[in-house]
XYZ file of C-alpha atoms in Angstrom:
347
model
C 9.455 6.087 42.268
C 6.600 4.899 40.201
C 2.961 5.771 41.497
C 1.767 2.991 43.591
C -1.796 3.255 41.801
C -0.197 2.672 38.559
C 1.636 -0.290 39.689
C -1.671 -1.666 41.017
C -3.437 -0.969 37.721
C -0.583 -2.915 36.003
C -1.822 -5.759 38.315
C 1.280 -5.645 40.500
C 1.135 -5.280 44.287
C 3.232 -2.398 45.257
C 5.267 -2.214 48.550
C 2.556 0.191 50.098
C -1.229 0.040 49.652
C -2.385 2.769 47.459
C -5.424 4.771 48.475
C -7.365 7.706 47.065
C -10.986 8.850 47.616
C -13.767 9.682 45.155
C -15.150 13.011 45.869
C -11.888 13.841 47.716
C -11.500 17.140 45.906
C -13.716 19.355 47.878
C -17.051 18.813 49.588
C -15.416 18.067 53.034
C -12.676 20.557 52.871
C -13.114 24.071 54.578
C -10.454 25.415 51.893
C -12.575 24.111 49.090
C -15.678 25.755 50.398
C -13.842 29.020 50.856
C -12.319 29.020 47.599
C -15.516 28.225 45.669
C -17.749 30.675 47.540
C -19.914 32.521 45.033
C -18.874 30.385 42.106
C -21.163 27.918 40.505
C -20.170 24.182 40.362
C -19.706 24.083 36.489
C -18.029 27.535 36.269
C -15.492 26.490 39.050
C -14.724 23.425 36.995
C -14.027 25.552 33.795
C -11.630 27.793 35.717
C -8.229 26.283 35.068
C -6.543 27.944 38.308
C -9.455 27.175 40.586
C -9.860 23.617 39.202
C -6.099 22.820 39.669
C -6.070 24.277 43.218
C -9.212 22.217 44.150
C -7.619 19.045 42.599
C -4.355 19.367 44.815
C -5.995 20.372 48.083
C -6.855 16.822 49.258
C -3.455 15.671 47.843
C -1.563 18.120 50.225
C -3.916 17.488 53.290
C -4.498 13.755 53.253
C -1.259 12.487 51.345
C -3.464 10.321 49.062
C -1.734 8.545 46.153
C -3.636 10.033 43.362
C -5.193 13.355 42.544
C -8.607 13.135 40.957
C -9.119 15.923 38.303
C -11.548 18.364 39.797
C -14.430 18.391 37.131
C -18.087 17.068 36.670
C -19.667 14.444 34.449
C -21.706 17.284 33.084
C -18.751 19.342 31.853
C -18.665 17.433 28.376
C -22.438 18.297 28.022
C -21.542 21.978 28.683
C -18.583 21.983 26.330
C -20.688 20.625 23.609
C -23.401 23.255 24.013
C -25.930 21.625 25.993
C -27.707 23.829 28.585
C -27.113 22.381 32.036
C -26.497 23.698 35.565
C -25.786 22.080 38.929
C -28.344 23.461 41.223
C -27.187 23.542 44.908
C -29.121 20.778 46.859
C -30.626 19.341 43.718
C -27.788 18.341 41.277
C -27.651 18.434 37.427
C -30.686 20.211 35.789
C -30.935 20.501 31.890
C -32.690 23.199 30.101
C -34.234 20.664 27.681
C -34.830 17.100 28.656
C -34.536 14.588 25.946
C -37.729 12.606 25.533
C -38.382 12.263 21.804
C -36.670 11.802 18.344
C -36.811 15.420 17.623
C -35.100 16.204 20.990
C -32.329 13.966 20.175
C -32.080 15.424 16.566
C -31.769 18.887 18.216
C -28.694 17.893 20.182
C -25.718 19.872 19.102
C -22.774 17.945 17.401
C -20.909 15.784 20.038
C -17.735 17.883 19.733
C -16.058 20.708 21.735
C -15.563 24.177 20.393
C -13.010 24.868 22.965
C -11.452 22.475 25.732
C -8.435 24.543 26.448
C -9.397 25.211 29.920
C -9.345 21.411 30.630
C -5.707 21.324 29.255
C -4.437 24.264 31.143
C -5.939 22.916 34.519
C -4.150 19.594 34.063
C -0.860 21.466 33.029
C -1.055 23.366 36.409
C -1.799 20.224 38.289
C 1.120 18.370 36.699
C 3.612 21.242 37.521
C 2.857 20.750 41.331
C 1.925 17.085 41.646
C 4.841 14.977 42.831
C 5.973 12.251 40.260
C 5.206 9.394 42.478
C 1.470 10.387 42.874
C -0.977 9.778 39.923
C -3.278 12.073 38.163
C -6.579 10.400 37.383
C -9.101 11.832 34.920
C -12.641 10.605 34.612
C -15.833 10.810 32.642
C -19.594 9.835 33.134
C -20.592 6.557 31.504
C -23.204 7.064 28.860
C -25.924 5.455 30.848
C -25.796 7.860 33.725
C -25.367 10.968 31.339
C -28.398 9.731 29.374
C -30.495 9.061 32.645
C -29.920 12.740 33.493
C -30.572 13.918 29.957
C -33.835 12.070 29.712
C -35.142 12.780 33.417
C -33.851 16.361 33.156
C -32.593 16.220 36.882
C -31.766 13.666 39.389
C -34.135 10.709 39.818
C -34.321 7.917 42.126
C -35.571 5.236 39.673
C -34.798 6.613 36.186
C -38.141 5.356 35.061
C -38.262 7.767 31.984
C -34.682 6.573 30.743
C -35.401 2.961 31.497
C -38.801 3.195 29.485
C -37.160 4.932 26.590
C -34.530 2.203 25.930
C -37.322 -0.315 25.565
C -39.998 1.848 23.829
C -37.715 3.286 21.379
C -34.513 1.537 20.847
C -33.498 3.626 17.829
C -33.576 6.953 19.771
C -31.969 5.180 22.791
C -28.996 4.164 20.483
C -28.785 7.686 19.228
C -28.590 9.284 22.658
C -26.352 6.676 24.059
C -23.960 7.155 21.096
C -23.944 10.729 21.476
C -23.320 10.637 25.236
C -20.535 7.919 24.747
C -18.997 10.212 22.064
C -18.681 13.305 24.357
C -17.378 11.298 27.240
C -14.843 9.629 24.982
C -13.657 13.012 23.723
C -13.554 14.331 27.303
C -11.295 11.353 28.342
C -8.929 11.663 25.428
C -8.576 15.484 26.118
C -7.516 14.672 29.745
C -5.030 11.856 28.764
C -3.599 14.127 26.130
C -3.087 16.886 28.702
C -1.376 14.464 31.120
C -3.754 12.348 33.137
C -2.038 8.909 33.927
C -5.140 7.036 34.078
C -9.019 7.444 33.891
C -12.109 6.437 35.724
C -15.540 5.813 34.053
C -18.367 6.474 36.430
C -21.680 4.721 35.838
C -23.402 5.931 39.000
C -26.966 4.864 37.991
C -26.182 1.589 36.116
C -27.336 -0.446 39.231
C -30.995 0.432 38.416
C -30.833 -2.008 35.413
C -31.036 -5.784 35.178
C -28.207 -7.870 33.972
C -29.942 -8.438 30.656
C -30.862 -4.788 30.257
C -27.184 -3.946 31.035
C -25.902 -6.395 28.443
C -28.022 -5.177 25.665
C -28.733 -1.494 26.235
C -25.734 -0.286 28.437
C -22.505 -2.150 27.894
C -21.929 -1.722 24.266
C -21.934 2.075 24.652
C -19.541 1.924 27.692
C -17.152 0.122 25.367
C -17.462 2.863 22.878
C -16.828 5.457 25.590
C -13.301 3.935 25.957
C -12.454 3.280 22.433
C -9.051 4.746 21.654
C -8.593 5.956 25.337
C -4.856 5.148 26.015
C -3.526 4.221 29.548
C -5.048 2.400 32.320
C -8.963 2.586 32.988
C -10.933 1.926 35.892
C -14.748 1.328 35.682
C -16.945 2.075 38.720
C -20.755 1.770 39.506
C -23.056 1.371 42.431
C -25.332 -1.656 43.056
C -23.650 -3.387 40.160
C -22.727 -6.680 41.694
C -25.237 -8.621 39.427
C -23.034 -7.748 36.462
C -19.498 -6.868 37.686
C -18.158 -9.354 35.286
C -19.898 -7.555 32.290
C -18.536 -4.293 33.448
C -15.007 -5.712 33.259
C -15.681 -6.619 29.568
C -15.890 -2.841 28.447
C -12.064 -2.794 28.321
C -10.571 -1.812 31.728
C -7.585 -2.638 33.989
C -9.588 -2.468 37.309
C -13.102 -2.570 38.592
C -14.402 -0.313 41.363
C -16.655 -2.196 43.888
C -18.991 -0.366 46.089
C -19.555 -1.159 49.922
C -22.066 -3.679 49.324
C -19.912 -6.581 47.823
C -17.099 -7.978 49.758
C -13.902 -7.818 47.665
C -13.204 -11.562 47.992
C -16.538 -12.305 46.385
C -15.975 -9.478 43.743
C -12.574 -11.093 42.926
C -14.420 -14.417 41.899
C -16.677 -12.510 39.760
C -13.877 -10.710 37.855
C -10.859 -13.031 38.340
C -7.438 -11.578 37.402
C -8.591 -8.007 37.639
C -7.365 -5.317 39.918
C -10.129 -3.972 42.302
C -10.849 -0.664 43.867
C -12.880 0.244 46.796
C -14.663 -0.751 49.146
C -14.815 1.048 52.355
C -18.369 1.897 53.468
C -18.480 5.730 53.629
C -20.687 5.345 56.754
C -17.890 4.051 58.859
C -16.184 7.533 58.479
C -18.552 8.464 61.240
C -18.298 5.254 63.343
C -15.150 6.180 65.359
C -11.637 5.303 64.740
C -11.742 1.755 66.297
C -14.505 0.619 64.179
C -13.258 2.337 61.098
C -9.744 0.610 61.441
C -11.415 -2.739 61.915
C -13.632 -2.298 58.798
C -10.884 -1.027 56.751
C -8.455 -3.883 57.783
C -11.156 -6.439 56.776
C -11.648 -4.627 53.455
C -7.943 -4.813 52.754
C -7.616 -8.286 53.667
C -10.356 -9.509 51.324
C -8.585 -7.389 48.798
C -5.616 -9.748 48.870
C -7.927 -12.032 46.890
C -7.328 -9.780 43.709
C -4.112 -9.329 41.797
C -3.892 -5.806 43.384
C -6.223 -3.530 45.376
C -6.474 0.330 45.298
C -8.050 1.457 48.598
C -11.034 3.720 48.290
C -14.376 4.305 49.456
C -17.227 2.312 48.003
C -18.794 5.525 47.208
C -18.017 9.251 47.418
C -16.743 11.168 50.501
C -19.797 12.446 52.227
C -19.793 16.331 52.472
C -20.064 16.556 56.324
C -17.041 14.115 56.768
C -14.418 15.412 59.244
C -11.346 15.708 57.074
C -9.047 14.760 60.013
C -10.762 11.429 59.677
C -9.730 10.820 56.120
C -6.270 12.105 56.847
C -5.704 9.422 59.747
C -7.406 6.650 57.431
C -4.832 7.265 54.719
C -1.968 7.197 57.324
C -3.417 3.743 58.662
C -3.803 2.318 55.219
C -0.320 3.244 54.505
C 0.975 1.769 57.719
C -0.008 -1.720 56.474
C 2.070 -3.856 54.284
C 0.834 -6.548 51.688
C 2.827 -9.260 53.412
C 1.122 -8.738 56.789
C -2.254 -8.721 55.204
C -1.448 -11.927 53.275
C -0.606 -13.689 56.196
C -3.556 -12.421 58.287
C -5.844 -13.208 55.315
C -4.703 -16.879 55.237
C -5.428 -17.055 58.881
C -9.052 -16.108 58.370
C -9.682 -19.000 55.883
């Protein structure tokens, strides 16, 4: 049986609604916390056996339709030789933030000396993952990587990064090209090792305007996906003003956060498969409210050629895993035919 997610990415509605969750690998799972105890985030990503086991944990527990490769958007930076760590309670922190032309010039070549640990981890996953479940690879989009590289750590407004793109477009071009190149290489390594599809995360793209996105961000996201074979998903948060532009980077599906109803998103990107957009807050609202919300989301998703059910953001770390398991079972119990009929009745 072909993966329902791959069917949806081919813009065909499968018999059963496909579902997976961003940040499903870890965070809320006690078995993840136990396994990772005493190991840093990036070190755990670069341990093939640990990365494979963490990738498979939510597949076994929740029966989701895809495994998302356990890694981090900072891994390509680490593999290229950039000093970066994920500090608990903080996030990515770089040894040397990029602020000037000299800083960009000092960056190592956008290449990996050794990516065998990525290949080995994916080989281990493929050996266990059932054929009807997809393996998704991913990478961070260049704007999100550049925002971390310029700020040096997480930021709420990315002021330095946004200022740099306007004050010194040449330096911005060099930095974004570097980030696009390492993410492109990271995606290609994952696909070559056996990933069925990939997702490009642009977590911070929503901090820029439509005009700025078109000029200073979109060309580099296109560059990131050049030569990457197989289905591709593009996701960002707060990106409703330019969802249509995000679809132009060369993708098969657009991830929609929880702020934009899917029937509205379908009008912005006609003919494109949608992914999302269950509000993570509803995971804490009780089963009745969660089911009502999820049903509304998937009804609206019938406006698109196909819909991959997901959250509109990542799984919160204090989520009850049982809620996710039950939500997957609920989604799987729904049929596209039922939803089409109910959706028509709402109009």
